[in-house]
Amino acid sequence: MDLRLSGKTALVTGASRGIGLATVRALTAEGVRVAAVSRTVTPEIEDTGATVLAADLATPDGAADAVRRAVAALGGLDLLVNNVGGGDGVEVGGFLSVDEEHWRGTFDVNLFSAVRVTRAALPSLLEGGGAIVNVSSIGARLPGAGPIAYNVAKAGLTAFGKALAEEFGPRGVRVTTVSPGPVRTAIWEDPDNYGGKLAEAAGVEHAAFLEQVPAALGMTTGRIAEPEEVAALVTFLLSDLAASVTGSDHLIDGGVVKTA
Ligand SMILES: NC(=O)c1ccc[n+]([C@@H]2O[C@H](COP(=O)([O-])OP(=O)(O)OC[C@H]3O[C@@H](n4cnc5c(N)ncnc54)[C@H](OP(=O)(O)O)[C@@H]3O)[C@@H](O)[C@H]2O)c1
């Protein structure tokens, strides 16, 4: 299927690994010129041929500066993927274990990064019409089932996408949300991140813990998704083949969410 994305320009945040890296690979394979932003520059992201920009998107200046450099490098932006999230650790304790600093840090990475990047990128996106995909989470729909600060920030991100779609749809910019369930990335696989800490708290070996995640979460597919699967959905939503898709939130969760 020709997605007719060739020659377009895109900014992808949180691009050094995981879903962001897979999205950069998918877009560059479609002939998109991509600016890829994360704090660290990995060999994997350098190998994609994207314009790689190092920035801390949890800060107002970092977000604005990254967009400025992306627009300058690519000569404008058609597409934006607000993928950065998770950050340095999704919490595993309950509400009373989450302090002020963690709430603020979580909102900076998972919500305000998208607000700030979008604010800086919109003038360019509005010039020729464009598309934005925000990467949220099933946690936005299941706030009681996991990390509270992260899920509440993601609920805000999903709402942010809907509001943007309404305001900027008439001006030629589509906005959609992708809400993954468990995806095989550092969030689950890094011993110091969410999956590793949950395994430790449960007193189960990390690999054995990951094996029982699909059943424990009721994934009807029976397996954790791969980053490339999320990237494929993001890429389709960015393309003109999805020209009538806007304001919508797309689950890619292997069937975790059981409601219609
Ligand atoms: N994996 C899942 O199961 C899952 C499920 C639902 C939703 N999601 C969402 O999917 C998105 C991608 O997650 P992932 O699973 O691919 O996570 P990941 O493998 O941990 O990747 C996160 C990316 O964000 C970058 N990043 C983190 N903090 C940053 C900051 N302050 N400034 C700039 N870049 C930053 C990281 O690079 P540096 O560390 O080099 O900066 C990395 O490239 C996130 O929004 C996450 O919430 C993931």
Short mmCIF file of C-alpha atoms and ligand atoms in Angstrom, two decimals:
data_model
loop_
_atom_site.label_atom_id
_atom_site.label_comp_id
_atom_site.label_asym_id
_atom_site.label_seq_id
_atom_site.Cartn_x
_atom_site.Cartn_y
_atom_site.Cartn_z
CA MET A 1 0.00 0.00 0.00
CA ASP A 2 1.41 3.39 -0.98
CA LEU A 3 0.93 5.69 2.02
CA ARG A 4 1.85 8.72 -0.10
CA LEU A 5 4.13 10.05 2.63
CA SER A 6 7.24 10.36 0.50
CA GLY A 7 8.82 13.82 0.61
CA LYS A 8 7.01 14.90 3.79
CA THR A 9 8.81 16.05 6.92
CA ALA A 10 8.24 14.81 10.47
CA LEU A 11 9.32 15.38 14.05
CA VAL A 12 9.30 12.31 16.32
CA THR A 13 9.92 12.74 20.05
CA GLY A 14 11.34 10.06 22.34
CA ALA A 15 13.13 8.61 19.34
CA SER A 16 16.29 6.93 20.65
CA ARG A 17 14.67 3.54 21.34
CA GLY A 18 11.37 1.68 21.64
CA ILE A 19 8.24 2.92 19.90
CA GLY A 20 9.87 6.22 18.86
CA LEU A 21 12.80 4.46 17.17
CA ALA A 22 10.42 2.06 15.38
CA THR A 23 8.34 5.04 14.22
CA VAL A 24 11.40 6.85 12.85
CA ARG A 25 12.35 3.66 10.97
CA ALA A 26 8.83 3.25 9.57
CA LEU A 27 8.63 6.88 8.43
CA THR A 28 12.08 6.98 6.85
CA ALA A 29 11.20 3.74 5.00
CA GLU A 30 8.23 5.64 3.53
CA GLY A 31 10.53 8.40 2.28
CA VAL A 32 9.75 10.88 5.07
CA ARG A 33 12.54 13.22 6.18
CA VAL A 34 12.54 12.91 9.97
CA ALA A 35 13.92 14.92 12.89
CA ALA A 36 14.34 12.54 15.84
CA VAL A 37 14.57 13.94 19.37
CA SER A 38 15.64 12.37 22.66
CA ARG A 39 18.15 13.18 25.37
CA THR A 40 20.67 10.59 24.26
CA VAL A 41 21.84 9.74 20.77
CA THR A 42 21.95 5.97 20.27
CA PRO A 43 23.72 4.17 17.40
CA GLU A 44 20.30 2.77 16.41
CA ILE A 45 18.76 6.22 15.87
CA GLU A 46 21.87 7.46 14.05
CA ASP A 47 21.60 4.47 11.68
CA THR A 48 18.12 5.53 10.54
CA GLY A 49 19.51 8.51 8.62
CA ALA A 50 17.16 10.86 10.48
CA THR A 51 18.31 14.29 11.64
CA VAL A 52 19.11 13.44 15.26
CA LEU A 53 18.63 16.18 17.85
CA ALA A 54 19.52 15.84 21.54
CA ALA A 55 17.15 17.69 23.88
CA ASP A 56 15.45 17.30 27.23
CA LEU A 57 11.77 17.59 26.33
CA ALA A 58 10.73 17.74 29.98
CA THR A 59 11.74 21.41 30.06
CA PRO A 60 10.02 24.34 28.31
CA ASP A 61 13.26 25.56 26.74
CA GLY A 62 14.30 22.06 25.64
CA ALA A 63 11.00 21.46 23.86
CA ALA A 64 10.91 24.85 22.11
CA ASP A 65 14.55 24.65 21.08
CA ALA A 66 14.19 21.11 19.69
CA VAL A 67 11.30 22.22 17.46
CA ARG A 68 13.21 25.29 16.32
CA ARG A 69 16.18 23.12 15.30
CA ALA A 70 13.91 20.55 13.59
CA VAL A 71 12.12 23.23 11.55
CA ALA A 72 15.45 24.76 10.56
CA ALA A 73 16.96 21.40 9.57
CA LEU A 74 13.95 20.16 7.56
CA GLY A 75 12.66 23.49 6.21
CA GLY A 76 9.28 23.05 7.93
CA LEU A 77 7.13 20.32 9.44
CA ASP A 78 4.21 18.34 7.99
CA LEU A 79 3.92 15.67 10.67
CA LEU A 80 4.43 15.45 14.44
CA VAL A 81 4.56 12.38 16.69
CA ASN A 82 4.41 13.26 20.38
CA ASN A 83 5.76 9.93 21.55
CA VAL A 84 8.03 10.86 24.45
CA GLY A 85 6.78 9.41 27.70
CA GLY A 86 7.48 7.10 30.55
CA GLY A 87 10.69 8.96 31.24
CA ASP A 88 13.07 7.69 33.87
CA GLY A 89 10.59 5.53 35.67
CA VAL A 90 6.90 4.85 35.85
CA GLU A 91 6.01 4.49 39.53
CA VAL A 92 4.95 1.14 40.97
CA GLY A 93 3.64 2.22 44.38
CA GLY A 94 0.19 3.57 45.21
CA PHE A 95 -0.98 7.19 45.51
CA LEU A 96 0.56 7.79 48.95
CA SER A 97 4.00 6.76 47.70
CA VAL A 98 4.04 9.37 44.90
CA ASP A 99 5.49 12.70 46.01
CA GLU A 100 5.13 16.19 44.54
CA GLU A 101 8.37 15.96 42.59
CA HIS A 102 7.31 12.71 40.91
CA TRP A 103 3.88 14.10 39.95
CA ARG A 104 5.52 17.14 38.36
CA GLY A 105 8.21 15.11 36.59
CA THR A 106 5.63 12.67 35.27
CA PHE A 107 3.42 15.46 33.94
CA ASP A 108 6.42 17.22 32.37
CA VAL A 109 7.43 14.13 30.38
CA ASN A 110 4.02 12.65 29.56
CA LEU A 111 1.82 15.72 29.06
CA PHE A 112 3.64 19.06 29.04
CA SER A 113 6.28 17.80 26.58
CA ALA A 114 3.46 17.32 24.05
CA VAL A 115 1.85 20.66 24.94
CA ARG A 116 5.14 22.53 24.50
CA VAL A 117 6.33 20.71 21.37
CA THR A 118 2.92 21.12 19.74
CA ARG A 119 2.76 24.84 20.58
CA ALA A 120 6.13 25.36 18.95
CA ALA A 121 5.40 23.13 15.93
CA LEU A 122 1.86 24.26 15.05
CA PRO A 123 2.77 27.39 13.09
CA SER A 124 4.78 25.22 10.71
CA LEU A 125 2.15 22.43 10.59
CA LEU A 126 -0.55 24.98 9.76
CA GLU A 127 1.36 26.33 6.76
CA GLY A 128 0.68 23.37 4.49
CA GLY A 129 -1.75 21.31 6.57
CA GLY A 130 -0.48 18.41 8.61
CA ALA A 131 -1.09 15.64 11.09
CA ILE A 132 -0.24 14.98 14.72
CA VAL A 133 -0.27 11.64 16.55
CA ASN A 134 -0.01 11.62 20.34
CA VAL A 135 1.13 8.38 21.98
CA SER A 136 -0.97 7.94 25.11
CA SER A 137 -1.71 4.65 26.91
CA ILE A 138 -4.52 2.32 27.89
CA GLY A 139 -3.81 3.74 31.35
CA ALA A 140 -5.73 6.85 30.27
CA ARG A 141 -8.87 4.65 30.07
CA LEU A 142 -7.98 2.43 33.03
CA PRO A 143 -6.69 4.91 35.61
CA GLY A 144 -7.37 2.55 38.51
CA ALA A 145 -5.28 -0.26 37.05
CA GLY A 146 -1.76 1.05 37.38
CA PRO A 147 0.62 3.92 38.02
CA ILE A 148 -1.56 6.82 39.11
CA ALA A 149 0.54 9.85 38.11
CA TYR A 150 1.39 8.32 34.72
CA ASN A 151 -2.20 7.30 33.99
CA VAL A 152 -3.61 10.69 34.97
CA ALA A 153 -1.01 12.47 32.81
CA LYS A 154 -1.92 10.18 29.88
CA ALA A 155 -5.63 10.89 30.42
CA GLY A 156 -4.73 14.56 30.06
CA LEU A 157 -2.77 13.81 26.89
CA THR A 158 -5.73 11.98 25.35
CA ALA A 159 -8.01 14.92 26.18
CA PHE A 160 -5.41 17.33 24.80
CA GLY A 161 -5.50 15.50 21.46
CA LYS A 162 -9.26 15.71 21.24
CA ALA A 163 -9.25 19.44 22.00
CA LEU A 164 -6.52 20.11 19.43
CA ALA A 165 -8.38 18.11 16.79
CA GLU A 166 -11.47 20.27 17.25
CA GLU A 167 -9.61 23.58 17.14
CA PHE A 168 -7.22 22.86 14.28
CA GLY A 169 -9.19 20.41 12.11
CA PRO A 170 -10.91 23.24 10.24
CA ARG A 171 -7.44 24.70 9.55
CA GLY A 172 -6.09 21.50 7.99
CA VAL A 173 -4.34 19.77 10.88
CA ARG A 174 -5.62 16.33 11.95
CA VAL A 175 -4.89 15.08 15.47
CA THR A 176 -5.25 11.48 16.63
CA THR A 177 -4.22 9.48 19.67
CA VAL A 178 -2.71 6.01 19.83
CA SER A 179 -3.15 4.16 23.13
CA PRO A 180 -0.94 1.11 23.46
CA GLY A 181 -1.21 -1.67 26.00
CA PRO A 182 2.01 -3.50 26.92
CA VAL A 183 4.70 -3.07 24.26
CA ARG A 184 8.11 -4.77 24.40
CA THR A 185 10.34 -1.77 25.20
CA ALA A 186 12.55 -0.57 28.06
CA ILE A 187 9.44 0.29 30.08
CA TRP A 188 8.91 -3.46 30.56
CA GLU A 189 12.35 -4.91 29.81
CA ASP A 190 14.72 -2.61 31.70
CA PRO A 191 15.21 -4.04 35.22
CA ASP A 192 15.18 -0.47 36.60
CA ASN A 193 11.96 0.56 34.85
CA TYR A 194 8.30 -0.36 35.39
CA GLY A 195 8.38 -4.05 34.42
CA GLY A 196 11.55 -4.77 36.39
CA LYS A 197 10.27 -3.00 39.48
CA LEU A 198 6.89 -4.75 39.32
CA ALA A 199 8.68 -8.11 39.08
CA GLU A 200 10.84 -7.22 42.06
CA ALA A 201 7.83 -6.11 44.09
CA ALA A 202 6.09 -9.39 43.24
CA GLY A 203 9.20 -11.39 44.14
CA VAL A 204 9.25 -12.99 40.69
CA GLU A 205 12.19 -13.30 38.30
CA HIS A 206 11.93 -10.57 35.62
CA ALA A 207 11.64 -12.85 32.54
CA ALA A 208 9.07 -15.08 34.27
CA PHE A 209 7.10 -11.98 35.28
CA LEU A 210 6.99 -10.71 31.68
CA GLU A 211 5.74 -14.09 30.49
CA GLN A 212 2.65 -13.90 32.66
CA VAL A 213 1.82 -10.25 31.78
CA PRO A 214 -0.49 -11.05 28.81
CA ALA A 215 -2.62 -13.45 30.84
CA ALA A 216 -2.61 -11.23 33.92
CA LEU A 217 -3.85 -8.24 31.89
CA GLY A 218 -6.36 -10.24 29.86
CA MET A 219 -4.63 -9.74 26.51
CA THR A 220 -6.69 -11.80 24.08
CA THR A 221 -3.73 -11.96 21.69
CA GLY A 222 -1.73 -13.69 24.43
CA ARG A 223 1.45 -11.69 23.84
CA ILE A 224 3.09 -8.33 24.48
CA ALA A 225 3.04 -6.17 21.32
CA GLU A 226 6.17 -5.19 19.41
CA PRO A 227 7.15 -1.50 18.91
CA GLU A 228 6.91 -1.96 15.12
CA GLU A 229 3.19 -2.71 15.44
CA VAL A 230 2.55 0.61 17.14
CA ALA A 231 4.78 2.38 14.61
CA ALA A 232 2.71 0.94 11.74
CA LEU A 233 -0.50 2.34 13.24
CA VAL A 234 1.10 5.74 13.85
CA THR A 235 2.39 5.83 10.27
CA PHE A 236 -1.02 5.02 8.80
CA LEU A 237 -2.70 7.70 10.94
CA LEU A 238 -0.17 10.29 9.74
CA SER A 239 -0.85 9.47 6.10
CA ASP A 240 -3.48 11.00 3.84
CA LEU A 241 -5.11 7.58 3.66
CA ALA A 242 -6.45 8.51 7.11
CA ALA A 243 -7.66 11.91 5.88
CA SER A 244 -11.07 11.47 7.54
CA VAL A 245 -9.68 10.14 10.81
CA THR A 246 -9.32 12.86 13.42
CA GLY A 247 -10.06 13.40 17.11
CA SER A 248 -10.06 9.64 17.64
CA ASP A 249 -8.22 7.47 20.18
CA HIS A 250 -6.95 4.16 18.79
CA LEU A 251 -6.31 1.27 21.16
CA ILE A 252 -3.49 -1.10 20.25
CA ASP A 253 -3.61 -3.26 23.36
CA GLY A 254 -4.08 -6.88 22.34
CA GLY A 255 -7.58 -6.73 23.77
CA VAL A 256 -6.90 -5.52 27.33
CA VAL A 257 -9.73 -2.97 27.32
CA LYS A 258 -12.96 -4.96 27.20
CA THR A 259 -15.45 -2.16 26.77
CA ALA A 260 -16.71 -0.94 23.37
N1 LIG B 1 5.96 0.23 26.26
C1 LIG B 1 4.71 0.20 26.67
O1 LIG B 1 4.24 -0.83 27.16
C2 LIG B 1 3.83 1.41 26.52
C3 LIG B 1 2.47 1.25 26.79
C4 LIG B 1 1.63 2.36 26.68
C5 LIG B 1 2.14 3.59 26.28
N2 LIG B 1 3.48 3.70 26.03
C6 LIG B 1 3.97 5.01 25.65
O2 LIG B 1 4.71 4.91 24.45
C7 LIG B 1 5.67 5.97 24.40
C8 LIG B 1 7.04 5.41 24.06
O3 LIG B 1 7.40 4.55 25.11
P1 LIG B 1 8.45 3.35 24.94
O4 LIG B 1 7.78 2.16 25.52
O5 LIG B 1 9.00 3.31 23.58
O6 LIG B 1 9.52 3.84 26.01
P2 LIG B 1 11.11 3.84 26.02
O7 LIG B 1 11.66 2.65 25.30
O8 LIG B 1 11.48 4.04 27.44
O9 LIG B 1 11.47 5.13 25.16
C9 LIG B 1 11.23 6.41 25.65
C10 LIG B 1 11.93 7.40 24.74
O10 LIG B 1 11.72 8.72 25.25
C11 LIG B 1 12.99 9.37 25.43
N3 LIG B 1 12.89 10.30 26.55
C12 LIG B 1 12.57 10.01 27.84
N4 LIG B 1 12.57 11.12 28.58
C13 LIG B 1 12.90 12.14 27.74
C14 LIG B 1 13.09 13.54 27.90
N5 LIG B 1 12.94 14.13 29.09
N6 LIG B 1 13.41 14.29 26.82
C15 LIG B 1 13.60 13.71 25.61
N7 LIG B 1 13.43 12.39 25.40
C16 LIG B 1 13.11 11.62 26.44
C17 LIG B 1 13.97 8.22 25.65
O11 LIG B 1 15.28 8.57 25.27
P3 LIG B 1 16.36 9.23 26.28
O12 LIG B 1 16.27 8.46 27.57
O13 LIG B 1 17.61 9.07 25.53
O14 LIG B 1 15.95 10.65 26.44
C18 LIG B 1 13.43 7.19 24.67
O15 LIG B 1 13.87 7.49 23.36
C19 LIG B 1 5.60 6.67 25.75
O16 LIG B 1 4.79 7.83 25.66
C20 LIG B 1 4.93 5.65 26.63
O17 LIG B 1 4.28 6.24 27.72
C21 LIG B 1 4.33 2.65 26.13
#
